[in-house]
Short mmCIF file of C-alpha atoms and ligand atoms in Angstrom, two decimals:
data_model
loop_
_atom_site.label_atom_id
_atom_site.label_comp_id
_atom_site.label_asym_id
_atom_site.label_seq_id
_atom_site.Cartn_x
_atom_site.Cartn_y
_atom_site.Cartn_z
CA MET A 1 9.84 -123.72 17.96
CA ALA A 2 7.29 -121.56 18.70
CA LYS A 3 7.65 -117.74 17.88
CA GLN A 4 8.16 -115.53 20.61
CA PRO A 5 5.60 -112.94 21.16
CA SER A 6 7.03 -109.56 20.49
CA PHE A 7 5.72 -106.28 22.08
CA LYS A 8 5.86 -102.77 20.19
CA CYS A 9 5.49 -98.96 21.41
CA THR A 10 3.05 -97.32 19.37
CA GLU A 11 4.65 -94.27 20.19
CA CYS A 12 8.32 -94.62 19.40
CA GLY A 13 8.25 -97.91 17.68
CA ALA A 14 10.64 -99.67 20.07
CA THR A 15 10.27 -103.54 20.40
CA HIS A 16 10.34 -105.15 23.64
CA THR A 17 10.25 -109.00 24.86
CA LYS A 18 7.38 -108.20 27.50
CA TRP A 19 4.71 -106.17 27.96
CA SER A 20 4.93 -103.31 30.56
CA GLY A 21 2.60 -100.19 31.27
CA ARG A 22 5.37 -97.86 30.21
CA CYS A 23 7.92 -97.86 27.32
CA GLU A 24 11.22 -97.65 28.53
CA ALA A 25 12.54 -96.26 25.28
CA CYS A 26 10.40 -93.13 25.23
CA GLY A 27 8.88 -93.23 28.48
CA ALA A 28 5.24 -93.25 27.18
CA TRP A 29 2.30 -94.63 29.27
CA ASN A 30 0.10 -97.52 27.66
CA SER A 31 1.54 -97.44 24.54
CA ILE A 32 2.88 -100.97 24.48
CA ILE A 33 0.98 -103.54 22.33
CA GLU A 34 1.54 -107.14 21.33
CA GLU A 35 2.02 -107.47 17.68
CA THR A 36 2.26 -109.95 14.88
CA PRO A 37 5.04 -110.31 12.54
CA LEU A 38 4.75 -108.38 9.33
CA SER A 39 5.26 -111.99 7.06
CA SER A 40 6.11 -115.10 8.20
CA GLY A 41 9.14 -115.05 6.04
CA PRO A 42 10.07 -117.28 3.07
CA GLY A 43 10.79 -120.34 5.13
CA LYS A 44 12.05 -121.68 7.89
CA LYS A 45 15.88 -122.33 6.55
CA SER A 46 18.44 -119.90 7.51
CA LEU A 47 18.87 -117.37 4.65
CA GLY A 48 22.55 -118.28 4.31
CA ASN A 49 21.83 -122.02 3.62
CA ALA A 50 18.98 -121.53 0.88
CA ARG A 51 19.81 -120.32 -2.47
CA GLY A 52 18.43 -117.06 -3.94
CA ARG A 53 19.14 -115.15 -6.73
CA THR A 54 22.64 -113.55 -7.84
CA LEU A 55 22.32 -109.78 -7.81
CA GLU A 56 23.87 -107.41 -10.54
CA LEU A 57 26.30 -105.13 -8.70
CA SER A 58 26.75 -101.70 -10.26
CA ASP A 59 29.88 -99.15 -9.61
CA LEU A 60 29.31 -95.99 -7.55
CA SER A 61 30.55 -93.85 -10.85
CA THR A 62 27.59 -95.18 -12.91
CA LYS A 63 25.74 -92.20 -14.06
CA ASP A 64 22.14 -91.81 -13.57
CA ASP A 65 19.89 -89.30 -14.97
CA PRO A 66 18.71 -86.91 -12.03
CA PRO A 67 14.84 -87.93 -10.78
CA LYS A 68 12.28 -86.57 -13.05
CA ARG A 69 10.07 -84.00 -11.12
CA THR A 70 6.67 -82.35 -11.37
CA ILE A 71 6.01 -79.11 -9.93
CA SER A 72 2.72 -78.45 -8.25
CA GLY A 73 2.83 -74.48 -8.64
CA VAL A 74 2.18 -74.39 -4.62
CA ASN A 75 5.98 -73.02 -4.05
CA GLU A 76 5.76 -73.44 -0.37
CA LEU A 77 5.13 -77.36 -1.03
CA ASP A 78 7.51 -77.61 -4.01
CA ARG A 79 10.25 -75.81 -2.17
CA VAL A 80 9.93 -78.36 0.72
CA LEU A 81 9.96 -81.54 -1.40
CA GLY A 82 13.11 -80.31 -2.93
CA GLY A 83 12.14 -78.78 -6.02
CA GLY A 84 8.73 -80.27 -7.11
CA LEU A 85 7.64 -84.16 -6.51
CA VAL A 86 10.03 -86.66 -7.68
CA ASP A 87 8.12 -89.76 -9.64
CA ALA A 88 7.64 -92.73 -8.06
CA SER A 89 8.36 -91.40 -4.30
CA ALA A 90 6.82 -92.22 -1.16
CA ILE A 91 5.95 -89.11 0.94
CA LEU A 92 4.70 -89.17 4.52
CA LEU A 93 2.88 -86.39 5.76
CA GLY A 94 2.49 -86.12 9.62
CA GLY A 95 0.83 -84.10 11.74
CA ASP A 96 -1.74 -83.45 14.41
CA PRO A 97 -5.34 -84.08 14.00
CA GLY A 98 -7.20 -81.46 12.46
CA ILE A 99 -4.03 -79.04 11.75
CA GLY A 100 -4.77 -79.11 8.05
CA LYS A 101 -3.27 -82.05 6.20
CA SER A 102 -6.40 -83.15 4.31
CA THR A 103 -6.70 -79.49 3.06
CA LEU A 104 -3.33 -79.13 2.33
CA LEU A 105 -3.30 -82.43 0.19
CA LEU A 106 -6.26 -81.66 -1.35
CA GLN A 107 -5.35 -78.63 -2.59
CA ALA A 108 -2.05 -79.97 -3.93
CA ALA A 109 -3.74 -82.73 -5.66
CA ALA A 110 -5.84 -80.18 -7.35
CA ARG A 111 -2.75 -78.27 -8.60
CA PHE A 112 -1.07 -81.17 -9.69
CA ALA A 113 -4.25 -82.54 -11.93
CA ARG A 114 -4.46 -79.31 -13.04
CA ASN A 115 -0.62 -79.62 -14.55
CA GLY A 116 -2.01 -82.64 -16.20
CA MET A 117 -0.94 -85.27 -13.42
CA ASP A 118 -3.23 -88.02 -13.08
CA VAL A 119 -4.02 -87.93 -9.52
CA VAL A 120 -6.31 -90.38 -7.05
CA TYR A 121 -7.23 -89.04 -3.54
CA VAL A 122 -8.11 -92.06 -1.30
CA SER A 123 -9.69 -91.09 1.92
CA GLY A 124 -10.68 -93.66 4.83
CA GLU A 125 -11.75 -90.83 7.15
CA GLU A 126 -14.57 -89.08 5.10
CA ALA A 127 -17.04 -89.77 2.63
CA SER A 128 -16.58 -88.72 -1.17
CA GLN A 129 -19.68 -86.35 -0.49
CA GLN A 130 -17.66 -84.68 2.38
CA ILE A 131 -14.37 -84.36 0.30
CA ARG A 132 -16.48 -82.87 -2.47
CA MET A 133 -17.96 -80.11 -0.04
CA ARG A 134 -14.38 -79.29 1.36
CA ALA A 135 -13.34 -79.05 -2.63
CA GLN A 136 -16.32 -76.50 -3.36
CA ARG A 137 -15.51 -74.38 -0.42
CA LEU A 138 -11.70 -74.36 -1.41
CA GLY A 139 -13.20 -73.59 -5.06
CA LEU A 140 -11.55 -76.69 -6.41
CA GLU A 141 -14.53 -78.70 -7.60
CA GLU A 142 -13.63 -78.25 -11.27
CA SER A 143 -10.20 -79.93 -10.79
CA PRO A 144 -9.93 -83.46 -12.44
CA VAL A 145 -8.95 -85.05 -9.25
CA LYS A 146 -10.27 -88.96 -8.87
CA LEU A 147 -11.70 -89.58 -5.42
CA ALA A 148 -12.24 -93.06 -3.52
CA ALA A 149 -13.48 -93.47 -0.08
CA GLU A 150 -12.31 -96.64 0.77
CA THR A 151 -10.44 -98.49 3.52
CA ASN A 152 -9.57 -101.55 2.22
CA LEU A 153 -6.25 -101.62 1.03
CA ARG A 154 -6.57 -104.59 -1.03
CA ASP A 155 -9.55 -102.91 -3.16
CA ILE A 156 -7.41 -99.85 -3.38
CA LEU A 157 -4.43 -101.27 -4.73
CA THR A 158 -6.40 -103.64 -7.17
CA THR A 159 -8.28 -99.91 -8.47
CA LEU A 160 -4.79 -98.21 -8.63
CA ASP A 161 -3.24 -101.26 -10.68
CA LYS A 162 -5.74 -100.75 -13.19
CA SER A 163 -5.95 -97.22 -13.52
CA ARG A 164 -2.40 -96.64 -12.90
CA PRO A 165 -2.42 -92.90 -11.72
CA GLU A 166 0.86 -91.03 -11.20
CA LEU A 167 -0.09 -89.60 -7.99
CA VAL A 168 -1.91 -91.37 -5.04
CA ILE A 169 -2.75 -89.64 -1.92
CA ILE A 170 -3.78 -91.99 0.95
CA ASP A 171 -5.79 -90.02 3.78
CA SER A 172 -4.75 -91.55 6.31
CA ILE A 173 -2.69 -94.53 7.01
CA GLN A 174 -4.31 -95.35 10.17
CA THR A 175 -7.64 -96.25 8.64
CA MET A 176 -6.13 -98.29 6.10
CA TRP A 177 -6.81 -102.03 6.73
CA ALA A 178 -4.40 -104.79 5.19
CA ASP A 179 -6.33 -107.85 5.05
CA SER A 180 -3.13 -109.94 5.29
CA VAL A 181 -2.57 -108.86 8.96
CA ASP A 182 -5.20 -109.43 11.70
CA SER A 183 -5.16 -106.70 14.11
CA ALA A 184 -7.27 -103.86 13.93
CA PRO A 185 -6.76 -100.82 11.54
CA GLY A 186 -4.39 -98.19 13.50
CA SER A 187 -2.00 -100.78 14.91
CA VAL A 188 1.46 -100.90 14.60
CA SER A 189 1.46 -104.08 12.53
CA GLN A 190 -1.53 -102.69 10.24
CA VAL A 191 -0.15 -99.23 9.95
CA ARG A 192 3.32 -100.88 8.91
CA ALA A 193 1.60 -103.55 6.70
CA ALA A 194 -0.27 -101.04 4.90
CA CYS A 195 2.76 -98.33 4.35
CA HIS A 196 4.60 -101.28 3.17
CA GLU A 197 2.45 -102.60 0.66
CA LEU A 198 1.71 -98.84 -0.37
CA VAL A 199 5.57 -98.12 -0.55
CA THR A 200 6.31 -101.38 -2.67
CA PHE A 201 3.32 -100.30 -4.95
CA ALA A 202 4.71 -96.88 -5.70
CA LYS A 203 8.27 -98.35 -6.62
CA LYS A 204 6.72 -101.07 -8.50
CA ARG A 205 4.22 -99.08 -10.66
CA GLY A 206 6.18 -96.08 -10.71
CA THR A 207 3.53 -94.01 -9.04
CA SER A 208 4.11 -91.15 -6.24
CA VAL A 209 2.10 -91.92 -3.20
CA ILE A 210 1.68 -89.28 -0.38
CA ILE A 211 0.65 -90.92 2.94
CA VAL A 212 -1.14 -88.94 5.63
CA GLY A 213 -0.21 -90.08 9.36
CA HIS A 214 -1.89 -88.46 12.58
CA VAL A 215 0.27 -88.05 15.35
CA THR A 216 -1.04 -89.65 18.24
CA LYS A 217 -1.26 -88.74 21.84
CA GLU A 218 -2.88 -92.24 22.88
CA GLY A 219 -1.06 -95.27 22.56
CA ALA A 220 -4.11 -97.24 20.88
CA ILE A 221 -3.28 -95.85 17.28
CA ALA A 222 0.48 -95.80 15.76
CA GLY A 223 1.90 -92.64 15.17
CA PRO A 224 3.56 -91.96 11.80
CA ARG A 225 7.15 -92.24 13.49
CA VAL A 226 6.97 -96.16 13.12
CA VAL A 227 6.85 -95.81 9.37
CA GLU A 228 9.47 -92.93 8.73
CA HIS A 229 12.09 -95.41 7.63
CA MET A 230 10.08 -96.91 4.71
CA VAL A 231 9.49 -93.64 2.97
CA ASP A 232 11.77 -91.31 1.01
CA THR A 233 10.40 -88.14 2.31
CA VAL A 234 9.04 -87.31 5.73
CA LEU A 235 7.17 -84.00 6.14
CA TYR A 236 5.44 -82.85 9.18
CA PHE A 237 2.60 -80.03 9.45
CA GLU A 238 2.74 -78.00 12.38
CA GLY A 239 1.05 -75.10 13.86
CA GLU A 240 0.10 -73.60 17.16
CA ARG A 241 -3.67 -73.93 18.09
CA GLY A 242 -4.95 -70.51 17.91
CA HIS A 243 -2.53 -69.56 15.36
CA GLN A 244 -3.66 -69.47 11.81
CA PHE A 245 0.00 -70.21 10.69
CA ARG A 246 0.99 -73.46 9.58
CA ILE A 247 4.68 -74.64 9.07
CA LEU A 248 5.42 -77.58 6.64
CA ARG A 249 8.73 -79.04 7.60
CA ALA A 250 10.88 -81.55 5.95
CA VAL A 251 12.59 -83.83 8.61
CA LYS A 252 13.76 -86.45 5.95
CA ASN A 253 14.25 -85.99 2.44
CA ARG A 254 16.17 -88.53 -0.10
CA PHE A 255 15.59 -86.11 -2.68
CA GLY A 256 16.47 -82.69 -1.22
CA PRO A 257 17.47 -80.68 1.72
CA ALA A 258 16.01 -81.75 4.96
CA ASP A 259 15.00 -78.85 7.49
CA GLU A 260 13.45 -76.79 4.91
CA ILE A 261 10.39 -75.19 5.94
CA GLY A 262 7.17 -73.94 4.02
CA VAL A 263 4.77 -71.53 5.63
CA PHE A 264 0.97 -71.37 5.00
CA GLU A 265 -1.93 -69.70 6.56
CA MET A 266 -5.06 -71.18 7.12
CA THR A 267 -7.99 -69.17 5.91
CA GLY A 268 -11.71 -69.47 5.08
CA ARG A 269 -10.98 -70.56 1.75
CA GLY A 270 -7.91 -72.96 2.63
CA LEU A 271 -4.44 -72.85 3.14
CA ALA A 272 -2.66 -69.56 1.41
CA GLU A 273 0.80 -69.58 0.72
CA VAL A 274 2.81 -66.94 2.95
CA LYS A 275 5.45 -65.55 0.45
CA ASN A 276 7.27 -63.34 3.05
CA PRO A 277 7.08 -65.37 6.37
CA SER A 278 9.88 -62.99 8.11
CA ALA A 279 7.24 -60.07 8.21
CA LEU A 280 4.65 -62.38 9.28
CA PHE A 281 6.63 -63.74 12.25
CA LEU A 282 7.20 -60.28 13.69
CA SER A 283 4.53 -58.86 15.76
CA ASP A 284 3.64 -54.93 15.79
CA ARG A 285 7.40 -53.55 16.20
CA ASP A 286 6.76 -49.59 15.87
CA ARG A 287 8.09 -49.02 19.52
CA PRO A 288 11.25 -50.62 21.15
CA ALA A 289 10.10 -52.99 23.57
CA PRO A 290 11.92 -54.68 26.93
CA GLY A 291 12.21 -58.20 26.53
CA SER A 292 11.67 -58.07 22.63
CA VAL A 293 14.39 -59.17 20.33
CA VAL A 294 14.53 -59.92 16.72
CA PHE A 295 16.64 -62.95 15.64
CA SER A 296 17.68 -63.34 12.04
CA GLY A 297 17.70 -67.07 11.54
CA ILE A 298 18.15 -69.46 8.93
CA GLU A 299 15.27 -72.09 7.99
CA GLY A 300 16.59 -74.55 5.46
CA THR A 301 17.87 -72.53 2.79
CA ARG A 302 15.88 -69.35 3.66
CA PRO A 303 16.64 -66.64 6.20
CA MET A 304 13.90 -65.98 8.26
CA LEU A 305 13.18 -63.17 11.02
CA THR A 306 11.56 -64.14 14.30
CA GLU A 307 10.86 -62.04 17.39
CA ILE A 308 11.98 -63.82 20.88
CA GLN A 309 10.28 -62.35 23.83
CA ALA A 310 11.18 -62.55 27.33
CA LEU A 311 9.68 -61.80 30.63
CA VAL A 312 11.62 -61.82 33.69
CA ALA A 313 9.60 -61.25 37.02
CA PRO A 314 10.46 -61.86 40.64
CA SER A 315 9.06 -65.03 41.47
CA PRO A 316 6.45 -65.77 44.39
CA HIS A 317 7.44 -69.45 44.49
CA SER A 318 10.53 -70.75 46.33
CA GLN A 319 11.17 -72.85 42.74
CA ALA A 320 11.41 -70.09 40.41
CA ARG A 321 9.57 -70.92 36.77
CA ARG A 322 11.19 -71.37 33.72
CA THR A 323 8.58 -71.52 30.92
CA VAL A 324 9.66 -71.79 27.42
CA VAL A 325 7.36 -71.63 24.08
CA GLY A 326 8.78 -72.30 20.84
CA LEU A 327 12.69 -72.92 22.02
CA ASP A 328 14.47 -75.75 23.49
CA GLY A 329 14.15 -75.48 27.39
CA GLN A 330 17.58 -77.06 27.94
CA ARG A 331 19.18 -74.49 25.79
CA LEU A 332 17.38 -71.68 28.05
CA ALA A 333 18.80 -73.41 31.07
CA THR A 334 22.22 -72.94 29.56
CA ILE A 335 22.33 -69.60 28.39
CA LEU A 336 21.03 -68.55 32.17
CA ALA A 337 23.79 -70.50 33.30
CA VAL A 338 26.47 -68.81 31.16
CA LEU A 339 25.23 -65.22 32.10
CA GLU A 340 25.45 -66.19 35.86
CA ALA A 341 28.44 -67.67 35.97
CA ARG A 342 30.55 -65.51 33.04
CA CYS A 343 28.72 -62.41 33.04
CA GLY A 344 27.48 -62.45 37.18
CA ILE A 345 24.01 -61.61 36.13
CA PRO A 346 21.91 -63.88 38.56
CA PHE A 347 18.33 -65.06 37.70
CA ALA A 348 17.88 -66.84 41.03
CA GLY A 349 14.35 -65.97 42.23
CA LEU A 350 13.37 -64.80 38.95
CA ASP A 351 10.55 -66.52 37.03
CA VAL A 352 11.52 -66.40 33.59
CA TYR A 353 9.25 -66.61 30.40
CA LEU A 354 10.43 -67.36 26.76
CA ASN A 355 8.56 -67.14 23.73
CA VAL A 356 8.77 -67.05 19.81
CA ALA A 357 6.35 -64.80 18.58
CA GLY A 358 3.75 -66.17 15.78
CA GLY A 359 3.81 -69.77 16.91
CA MET A 360 7.19 -70.31 15.21
CA ARG A 361 9.90 -72.72 16.59
CA VAL A 362 13.62 -71.71 16.37
CA ASN A 363 16.17 -74.75 16.83
CA GLU A 364 19.23 -73.06 15.64
CA PRO A 365 22.23 -72.39 18.14
CA ALA A 366 22.57 -69.19 16.33
CA ALA A 367 19.64 -68.01 18.42
CA ASP A 368 21.56 -67.99 21.47
CA LEU A 369 22.51 -64.30 21.56
CA ALA A 370 18.87 -63.16 21.12
CA VAL A 371 17.87 -65.12 23.74
CA ALA A 372 20.16 -63.89 25.75
CA CYS A 373 19.82 -60.54 24.67
CA ALA A 374 15.96 -60.74 25.24
CA LEU A 375 16.51 -61.97 28.74
CA LEU A 376 18.89 -59.11 29.68
CA SER A 377 16.54 -56.75 27.92
CA ALA A 378 13.52 -57.75 30.16
CA ARG A 379 15.54 -58.07 33.31
CA GLU A 380 17.10 -54.43 32.86
CA ASP A 381 13.94 -53.04 31.46
CA HIS A 382 16.20 -51.72 28.63
CA ALA A 383 14.71 -52.18 25.30
CA LEU A 384 17.17 -52.81 22.26
CA PRO A 385 16.54 -50.02 19.42
CA ALA A 386 13.49 -51.49 17.13
CA ASP A 387 15.48 -51.66 14.08
CA THR A 388 18.31 -54.10 15.50
CA VAL A 389 18.48 -57.75 14.80
CA VAL A 390 20.81 -60.41 16.71
CA PHE A 391 22.31 -63.42 16.00
CA GLY A 392 25.17 -65.78 17.39
CA GLU A 393 26.21 -68.65 19.37
CA ILE A 394 27.03 -68.60 22.66
CA SER A 395 30.01 -70.91 24.01
CA LEU A 396 30.08 -72.33 27.72
CA SER A 397 32.75 -70.07 28.15
CA GLY A 398 30.62 -66.97 27.34
CA ALA A 399 32.36 -66.37 23.99
CA LEU A 400 30.50 -65.64 20.94
CA ARG A 401 30.95 -68.12 17.62
CA ALA A 402 30.37 -66.91 14.34
CA VAL A 403 27.36 -68.68 12.60
CA THR A 404 26.86 -69.91 8.86
CA GLN A 405 25.23 -67.57 6.44
CA ALA A 406 25.78 -64.14 8.24
CA GLU A 407 25.74 -62.32 4.98
CA ASN A 408 22.32 -63.73 3.97
CA ARG A 409 20.91 -63.05 7.43
CA LEU A 410 21.93 -59.38 7.23
CA LYS A 411 20.57 -58.94 3.94
CA GLU A 412 17.02 -60.31 4.81
CA ALA A 413 17.25 -58.02 8.02
CA SER A 414 18.13 -55.01 5.59
CA LYS A 415 15.50 -55.93 3.27
CA LEU A 416 13.07 -55.42 6.04
CA GLY A 417 14.16 -52.20 7.22
CA PHE A 418 16.51 -53.17 10.11
CA ALA A 419 19.40 -50.72 10.47
CA SER A 420 21.58 -52.22 12.94
CA ALA A 421 22.71 -55.82 14.07
CA ILE A 422 24.44 -57.66 17.29
CA THR A 423 26.71 -60.09 16.14
CA PRO A 424 29.64 -62.30 16.94
CA VAL A 425 32.82 -61.14 15.15
CA LEU A 426 32.34 -62.14 11.32
CA LYS A 427 35.51 -63.37 9.35
CA LYS A 428 34.21 -61.74 6.26
CA LEU A 429 32.91 -58.39 6.14
CA PRO A 430 29.24 -58.85 4.56
CA LYS A 431 28.25 -56.58 1.93
CA VAL A 432 24.91 -55.21 3.10
CA ASP A 433 24.35 -51.54 2.65
CA GLY A 434 23.08 -49.43 5.15
CA MET A 435 23.60 -51.94 8.21
CA SER A 436 25.62 -50.77 11.32
CA LEU A 437 27.39 -53.71 12.75
CA ARG A 438 28.14 -54.27 16.20
CA GLN A 439 30.48 -57.21 16.40
CA THR A 440 31.63 -58.50 19.82
CA ASP A 441 33.64 -61.62 20.76
CA ASP A 442 32.28 -62.26 24.19
CA LEU A 443 28.98 -62.03 25.94
CA VAL A 444 30.36 -60.09 28.94
CA THR A 445 30.95 -57.51 26.45
CA VAL A 446 27.27 -57.34 25.46
CA VAL A 447 26.18 -57.42 28.87
CA ASN A 448 28.40 -54.46 30.09
CA GLU A 449 28.65 -52.12 26.81
CA ILE A 450 24.91 -52.60 25.39
CA PHE A 451 22.86 -53.46 28.47
CA GLY A 452 25.36 -51.55 31.42
CA ALA A 453 23.76 -54.36 33.36
CA GLU A 454 25.39 -54.66 36.91
P1 TYD B 501 -8.31 -80.83 7.86
O1 TYD B 501 -7.48 -80.78 6.82
O2 TYD B 501 -9.44 -81.72 8.10
O3 TYD B 501 -7.29 -81.34 9.15
P2 TYD B 501 -6.50 -82.80 9.10
O4 TYD B 501 -6.60 -83.49 8.10
O5 TYD B 501 -4.96 -82.73 9.62
O6 TYD B 501 -7.06 -83.52 10.15
O7 TYD B 501 -8.31 -79.29 8.62
C1 TYD B 501 -9.34 -79.18 9.58
C2 TYD B 501 -9.34 -77.72 10.24
O8 TYD B 501 -9.11 -76.48 8.97
C3 TYD B 501 -10.62 -77.37 10.38
O9 TYD B 501 -10.48 -77.36 12.25
C4 TYD B 501 -11.23 -76.16 9.85
C5 TYD B 501 -9.91 -75.69 9.36
N1 TYD B 501 -10.53 -75.32 7.83
C6 TYD B 501 -10.39 -73.76 7.60
O10 TYD B 501 -10.07 -73.23 8.54
N2 TYD B 501 -10.56 -73.44 6.44
C7 TYD B 501 -11.01 -74.13 5.27
O11 TYD B 501 -11.16 -73.79 4.33
C8 TYD B 501 -10.89 -75.70 5.58
C9 TYD B 501 -11.10 -76.56 4.54
C10 TYD B 501 -10.75 -76.14 6.87
MG1 MG B 502 -7.98 -85.31 7.55
#
């Protein structure tokens, strides 16, 4: 029987039976391309009829040693990896072009090499000379990292098979070309085939591989999402253009917690670790300012303070604007609805702008109360004292719900000189010295007693 052609979205990886201009799964335009199968398979016979090898089954209780890890010494990276790089693991590092992936990995490669690891850096994007120039700029030219500028995967794997390094960095997966697949480098089939080969090599030879994948907006090149399922760990390197801060975020990790973040700063001499991110994400806060509220959040395993800023102004348009940066727009809509329906504070006819300072992104529901306070503070032109932090989840009824790790949130705030906190009613009174707590169980009380709004 002739093989049915199959079509794949280069953005989200969804499979379609026919080509169309827009992917129904993710809504991207011009992202669907025809794809050739990864391999033709072992034979035409159904798998159930052909005889295979008998597998050895093991018990759940079988004891294994914990995976061996190597520390790079870059704390922000080691923590995101779950405590160092696991032997023979496959890691995908995604991010926008130009965000600093090559810089981060060259710096990490140099640190691993200096710790005695055998490291090979393969670039399909830059010539070896360019990488050496970058290394000089970063002050890493003496590091024993081996370089190759190549895109032919067969040649790369042959070389690696001979030298058997402990860590290989592939920059980037979109430039790699596996000659077993006849489509252009960067297409979904090429990216998947190349990633499959690299991951198989890693597992077979006990080499760790870190694969760079550019996040792409156009459909011509496949993004990292099409290979996320093949690797052990998926990291994304993010940052706002115009800000020097970069956040390394784990979104999947078979060897550690997901959702852990590492914070870096892009300087003239490469990426520097940020040891105290809370201080960094708070803009100048000497004077109380209406619309500005400090949220005490948890990112992965760490507490982190961020400043949430709101601006509320009469709208000149028939439809009022809602502009959000660094928070979820749906969440803002929900909080506005709760303020209106449960507390009688209307926002109709008012433009609302909401922003997290410093280019940080906040995903926690625990930020609800801080967002509501920022909105109220901006609307009523009533600033909270500059030494106040806020956290708590708001339910649709307008009740405030307790959140996890209240004590850690308060401790971090206290460490940075904050003296008071607005929180939901806490089940266990945290032991934090010198912090005055204002515990409330519903949003109406916050509206009336703290902001005196009508
Ligand atoms: P790069 O690592 O090449 O990004 P990616 O691999 O994700 O595409 O980073 C490129 C940007 O980083 C570029 O705009 C210049 C900037 N940069 C610095 O600011 N300082 C430095 O020391 C280096 C090496 C790069
Ligand atoms: Mg690069």
